[in-house]
Tab-separated table of C-alpha atoms in Angstrom:
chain	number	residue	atom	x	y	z
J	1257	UNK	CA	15.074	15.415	-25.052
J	1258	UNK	CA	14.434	14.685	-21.116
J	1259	UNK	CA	13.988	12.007	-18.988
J	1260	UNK	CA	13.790	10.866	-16.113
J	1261	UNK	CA	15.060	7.451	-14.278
J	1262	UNK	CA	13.266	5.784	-11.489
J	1263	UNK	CA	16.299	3.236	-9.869
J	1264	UNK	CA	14.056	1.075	-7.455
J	1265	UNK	CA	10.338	-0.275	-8.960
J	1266	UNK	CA	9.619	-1.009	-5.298
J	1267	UNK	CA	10.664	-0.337	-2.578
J	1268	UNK	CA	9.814	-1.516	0.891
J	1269	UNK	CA	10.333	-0.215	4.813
J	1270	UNK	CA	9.439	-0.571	8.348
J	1271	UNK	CA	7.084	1.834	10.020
J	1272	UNK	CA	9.512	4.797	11.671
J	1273	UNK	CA	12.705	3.520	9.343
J	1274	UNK	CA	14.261	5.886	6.639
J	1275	UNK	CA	12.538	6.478	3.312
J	1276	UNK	CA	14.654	6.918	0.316
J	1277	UNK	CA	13.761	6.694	-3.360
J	1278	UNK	CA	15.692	7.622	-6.394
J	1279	UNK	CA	15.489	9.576	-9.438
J	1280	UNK	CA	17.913	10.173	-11.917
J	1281	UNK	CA	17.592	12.623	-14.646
J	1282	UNK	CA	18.808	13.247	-18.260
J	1283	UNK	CA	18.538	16.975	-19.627
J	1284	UNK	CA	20.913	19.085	-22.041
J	1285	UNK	CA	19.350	22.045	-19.940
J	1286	UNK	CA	18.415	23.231	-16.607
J	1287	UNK	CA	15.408	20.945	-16.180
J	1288	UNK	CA	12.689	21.620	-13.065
J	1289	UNK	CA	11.758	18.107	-11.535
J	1290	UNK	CA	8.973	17.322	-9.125
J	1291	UNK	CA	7.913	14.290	-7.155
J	1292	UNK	CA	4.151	13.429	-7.262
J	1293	UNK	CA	2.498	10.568	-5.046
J	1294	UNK	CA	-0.333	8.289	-6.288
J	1295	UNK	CA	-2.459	6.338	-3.399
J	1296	UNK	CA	-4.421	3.520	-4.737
J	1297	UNK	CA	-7.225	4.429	-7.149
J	1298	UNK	CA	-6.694	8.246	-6.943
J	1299	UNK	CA	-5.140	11.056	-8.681
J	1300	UNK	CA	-1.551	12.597	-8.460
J	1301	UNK	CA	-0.507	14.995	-5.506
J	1302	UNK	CA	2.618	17.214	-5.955
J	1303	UNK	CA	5.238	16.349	-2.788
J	1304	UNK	CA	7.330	18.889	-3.723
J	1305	UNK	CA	9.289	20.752	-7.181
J	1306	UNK	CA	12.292	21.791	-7.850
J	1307	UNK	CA	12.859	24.999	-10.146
J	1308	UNK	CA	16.498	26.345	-9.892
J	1309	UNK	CA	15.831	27.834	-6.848
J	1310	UNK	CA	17.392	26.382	-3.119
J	1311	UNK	CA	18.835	22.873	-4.322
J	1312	UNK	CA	16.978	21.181	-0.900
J	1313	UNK	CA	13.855	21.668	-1.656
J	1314	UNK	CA	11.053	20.731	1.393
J	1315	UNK	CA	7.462	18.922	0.424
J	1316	UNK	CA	4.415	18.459	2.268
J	1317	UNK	CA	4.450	15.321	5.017
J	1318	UNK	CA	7.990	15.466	5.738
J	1319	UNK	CA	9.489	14.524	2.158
J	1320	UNK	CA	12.488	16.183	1.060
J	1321	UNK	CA	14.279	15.493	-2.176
J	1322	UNK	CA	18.083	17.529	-3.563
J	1323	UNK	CA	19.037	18.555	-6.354
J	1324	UNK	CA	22.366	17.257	-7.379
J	1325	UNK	CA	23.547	18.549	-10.364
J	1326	UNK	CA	26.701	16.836	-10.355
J	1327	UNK	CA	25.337	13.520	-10.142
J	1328	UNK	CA	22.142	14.244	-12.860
J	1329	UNK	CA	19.233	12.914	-9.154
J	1330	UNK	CA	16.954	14.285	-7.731
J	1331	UNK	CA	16.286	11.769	-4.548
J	1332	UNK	CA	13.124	11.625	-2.511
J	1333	UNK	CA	13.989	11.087	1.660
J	1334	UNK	CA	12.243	11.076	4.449
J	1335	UNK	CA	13.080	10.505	7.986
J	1336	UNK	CA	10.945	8.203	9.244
J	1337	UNK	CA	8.352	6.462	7.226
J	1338	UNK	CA	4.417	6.297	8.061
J	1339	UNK	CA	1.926	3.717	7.305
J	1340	UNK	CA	-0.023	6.236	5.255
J	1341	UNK	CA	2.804	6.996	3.084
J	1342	UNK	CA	2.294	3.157	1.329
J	1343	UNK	CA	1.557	4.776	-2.342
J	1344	UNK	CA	3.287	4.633	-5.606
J	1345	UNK	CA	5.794	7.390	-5.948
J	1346	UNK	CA	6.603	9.331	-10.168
J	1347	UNK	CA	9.576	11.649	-10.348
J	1348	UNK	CA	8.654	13.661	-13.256
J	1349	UNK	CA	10.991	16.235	-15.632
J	1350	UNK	CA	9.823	19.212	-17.173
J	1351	UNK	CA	11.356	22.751	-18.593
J	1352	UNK	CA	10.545	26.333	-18.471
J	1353	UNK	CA	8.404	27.387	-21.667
J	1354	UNK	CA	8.199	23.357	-22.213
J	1355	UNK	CA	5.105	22.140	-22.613
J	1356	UNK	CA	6.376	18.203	-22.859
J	1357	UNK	CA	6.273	16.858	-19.129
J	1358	UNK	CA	7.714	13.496	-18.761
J	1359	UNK	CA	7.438	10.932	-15.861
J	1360	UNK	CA	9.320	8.252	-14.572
J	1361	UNK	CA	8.396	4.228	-13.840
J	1362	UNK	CA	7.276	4.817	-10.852
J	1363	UNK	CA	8.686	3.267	-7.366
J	1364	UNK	CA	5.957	1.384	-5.037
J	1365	UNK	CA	6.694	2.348	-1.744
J	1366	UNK	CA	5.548	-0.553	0.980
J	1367	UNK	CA	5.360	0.611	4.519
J	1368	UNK	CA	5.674	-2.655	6.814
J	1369	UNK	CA	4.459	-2.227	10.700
D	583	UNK	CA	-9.914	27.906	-7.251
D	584	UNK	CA	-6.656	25.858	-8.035
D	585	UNK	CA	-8.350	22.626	-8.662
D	586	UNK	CA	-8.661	20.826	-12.045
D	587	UNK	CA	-12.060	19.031	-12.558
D	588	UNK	CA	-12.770	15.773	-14.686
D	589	UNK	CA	-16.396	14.617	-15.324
D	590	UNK	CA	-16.937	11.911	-15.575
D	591	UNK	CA	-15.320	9.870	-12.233
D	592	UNK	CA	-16.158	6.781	-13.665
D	593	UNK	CA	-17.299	5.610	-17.326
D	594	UNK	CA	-18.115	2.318	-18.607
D	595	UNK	CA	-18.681	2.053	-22.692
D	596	UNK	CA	-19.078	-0.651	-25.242
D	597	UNK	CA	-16.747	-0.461	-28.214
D	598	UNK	CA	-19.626	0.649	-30.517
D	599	UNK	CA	-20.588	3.455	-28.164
D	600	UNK	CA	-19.307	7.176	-28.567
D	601	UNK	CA	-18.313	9.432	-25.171
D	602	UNK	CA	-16.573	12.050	-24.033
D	603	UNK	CA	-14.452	13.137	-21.035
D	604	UNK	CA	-14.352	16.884	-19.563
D	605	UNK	CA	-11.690	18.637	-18.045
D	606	UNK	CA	-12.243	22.296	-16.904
D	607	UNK	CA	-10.331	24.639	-14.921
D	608	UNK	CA	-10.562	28.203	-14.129
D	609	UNK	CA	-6.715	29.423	-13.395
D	610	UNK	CA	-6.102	30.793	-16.497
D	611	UNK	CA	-3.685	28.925	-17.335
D	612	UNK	CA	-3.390	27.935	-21.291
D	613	UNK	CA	-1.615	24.052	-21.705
D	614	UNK	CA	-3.597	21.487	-20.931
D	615	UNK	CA	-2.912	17.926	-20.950
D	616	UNK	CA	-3.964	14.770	-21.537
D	617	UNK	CA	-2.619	11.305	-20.384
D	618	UNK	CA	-3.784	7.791	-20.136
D	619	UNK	CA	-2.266	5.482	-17.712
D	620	UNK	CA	-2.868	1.880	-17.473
D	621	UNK	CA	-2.996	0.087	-14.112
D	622	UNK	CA	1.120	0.054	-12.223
D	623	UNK	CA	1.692	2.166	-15.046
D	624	UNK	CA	3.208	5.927	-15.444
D	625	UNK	CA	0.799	8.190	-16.854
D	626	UNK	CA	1.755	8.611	-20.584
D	627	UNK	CA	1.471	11.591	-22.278
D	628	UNK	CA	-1.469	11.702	-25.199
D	629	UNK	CA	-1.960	15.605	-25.856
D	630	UNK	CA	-0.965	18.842	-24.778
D	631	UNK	CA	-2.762	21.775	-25.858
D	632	UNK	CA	-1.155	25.580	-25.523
D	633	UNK	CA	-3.345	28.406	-26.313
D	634	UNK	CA	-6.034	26.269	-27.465
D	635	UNK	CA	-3.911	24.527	-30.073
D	636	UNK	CA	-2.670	21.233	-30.171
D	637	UNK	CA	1.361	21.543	-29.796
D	638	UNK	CA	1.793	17.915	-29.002
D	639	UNK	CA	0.204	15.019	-30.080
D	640	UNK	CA	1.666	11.528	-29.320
D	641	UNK	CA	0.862	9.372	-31.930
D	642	UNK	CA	-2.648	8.405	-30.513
D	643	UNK	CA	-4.987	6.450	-32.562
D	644	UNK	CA	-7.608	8.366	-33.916
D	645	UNK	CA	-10.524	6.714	-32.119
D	646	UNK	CA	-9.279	9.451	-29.651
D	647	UNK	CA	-9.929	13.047	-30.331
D	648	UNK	CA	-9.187	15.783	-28.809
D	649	UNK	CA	-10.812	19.159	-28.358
D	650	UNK	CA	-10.209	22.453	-26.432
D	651	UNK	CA	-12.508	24.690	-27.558
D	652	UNK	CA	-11.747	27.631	-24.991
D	653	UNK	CA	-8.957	28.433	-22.485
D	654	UNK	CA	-10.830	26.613	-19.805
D	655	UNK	CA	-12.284	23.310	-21.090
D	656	UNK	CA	-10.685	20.291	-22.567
D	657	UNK	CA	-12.504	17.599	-24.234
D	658	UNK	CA	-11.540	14.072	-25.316
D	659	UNK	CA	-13.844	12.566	-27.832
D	660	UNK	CA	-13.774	8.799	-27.922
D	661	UNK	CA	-15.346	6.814	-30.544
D	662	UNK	CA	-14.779	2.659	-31.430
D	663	UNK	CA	-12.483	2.078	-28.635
D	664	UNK	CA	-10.849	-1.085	-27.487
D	665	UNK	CA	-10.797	-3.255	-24.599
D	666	UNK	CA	-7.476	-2.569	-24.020
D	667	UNK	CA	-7.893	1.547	-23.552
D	668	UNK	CA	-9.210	1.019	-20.172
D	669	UNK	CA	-7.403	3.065	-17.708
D	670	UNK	CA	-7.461	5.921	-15.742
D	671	UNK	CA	-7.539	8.991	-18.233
D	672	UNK	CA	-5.981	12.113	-15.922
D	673	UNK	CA	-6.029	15.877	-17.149
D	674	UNK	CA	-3.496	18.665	-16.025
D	675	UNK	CA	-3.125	22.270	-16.792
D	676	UNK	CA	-0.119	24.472	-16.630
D	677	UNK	CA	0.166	28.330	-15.905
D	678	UNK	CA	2.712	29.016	-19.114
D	679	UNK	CA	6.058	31.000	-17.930
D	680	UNK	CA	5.883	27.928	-15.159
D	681	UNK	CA	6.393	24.489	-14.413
D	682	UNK	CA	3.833	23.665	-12.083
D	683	UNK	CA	1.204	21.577	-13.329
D	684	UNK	CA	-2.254	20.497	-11.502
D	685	UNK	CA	-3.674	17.296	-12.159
D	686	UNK	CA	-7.519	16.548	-12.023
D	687	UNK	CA	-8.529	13.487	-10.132
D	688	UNK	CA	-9.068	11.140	-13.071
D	689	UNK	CA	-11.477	9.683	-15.174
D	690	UNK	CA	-11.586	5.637	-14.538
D	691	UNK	CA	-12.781	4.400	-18.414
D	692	UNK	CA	-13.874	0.793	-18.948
D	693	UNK	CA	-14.372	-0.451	-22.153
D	694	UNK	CA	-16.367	-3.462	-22.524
């Protein structure tokens, strides 16, 4: 089975501060993870995805997450945070030839001017 | 066309009443999803079709019923629901040999 962990249910920042939200993952195989962001009222966007390719991996609007296999995360940064980016965040686990996609809690991410 | 479309955006329904929500997309690829997600909630997993078969189904009630009766279109039949399955009810559709799934925008069920 897979799974994923979500560490932080909310999380809040100042505009222009450091974004960072975790994501911890359980897998007995090489799993592919993704982060997907949910504004208020709307559907899911894909940030970014991870698939056993470059362990960095770079997402749209200046989110970045790494793959640490070592440590079982797959953390969600981003350099300085924007108003707009005030949405809830789902780290979600899936597998190659898997059809069973799982996602995490969910962290609320509050941007504060 | 990489988009995932769910009619309808918004459905209210009594508990008496009998509906259905659409899901089509044309990227050919064969799983398709359904999940229900309640409000500050993770989407939960209902269904997940692959090659127009069910291959998972999560221990829904059977006031929900699912249907994909071609490689494109996924249907979910509802019939005698409850109050409490209001939520947003989001399809997704995955290209099999990857991971990548695309989500539709939602459909936003009220049952009354």
């Amino acid at each position: 089975a897979q799974s994923v962990t979500q560490l932080d249910s909310h999380v809040s920042v100042s505009e222009g501060t450091p974004v960072l939200l975790r994501c911890n993952y359980s897998s007995s195989y090489s799993p592919s993870l993704f982060w997907y962001v949910q504004h208020p009222n709307k559907g899911l966007q894909l940030l970014l995805k991870y698939t056993s390719a470059a362990t960095l991996v770079k997402g749209i609007n200046g989110f970045e997450a790494e793959f640490k296999k070592s440590e079982t995360s797959f953390h969600l940064t981003k350099p300085s945070a924007h108003m707009s980016d005030a949405a809830e965040y789902f780290c979600v686990v899936t597998k190659l030839n898997n059809n069973d996609m799982r996602f995490g809690a969910g962290t609320r991410l509050t941007v504060k001017p | 066309d990489t988009e995932v479309t769910q009619t309808p955006k918004h459905l209210v329904m009594g508990m008496t009443n009998k509906k259905s929500l659409k899901c089509e997309q044309h990227m050919g690829h064969r799983a398709m999803y359904w999940y229900k997600q309640k409000a500050k909630k993770p989407p939960e997993l209902m269904f997940v079709y692959s090659y127009e078969k069910l291959s998972i189904n999560e221990s829904v009630p059977s006031r929900f019923s699912p249907e994909c009766p071609n490689s494109s279109l996924l249907n979910l039949h509802l019939h005698a629901l409850q109050p409490e399955d209001s939520a947003l009810y989001l399809c997704a559709s995955l290209r099999l040999g990857s991971t990548e799934a695309f989500f539709g925008q939602g459909t936003r069920l009220t049952v009354v």
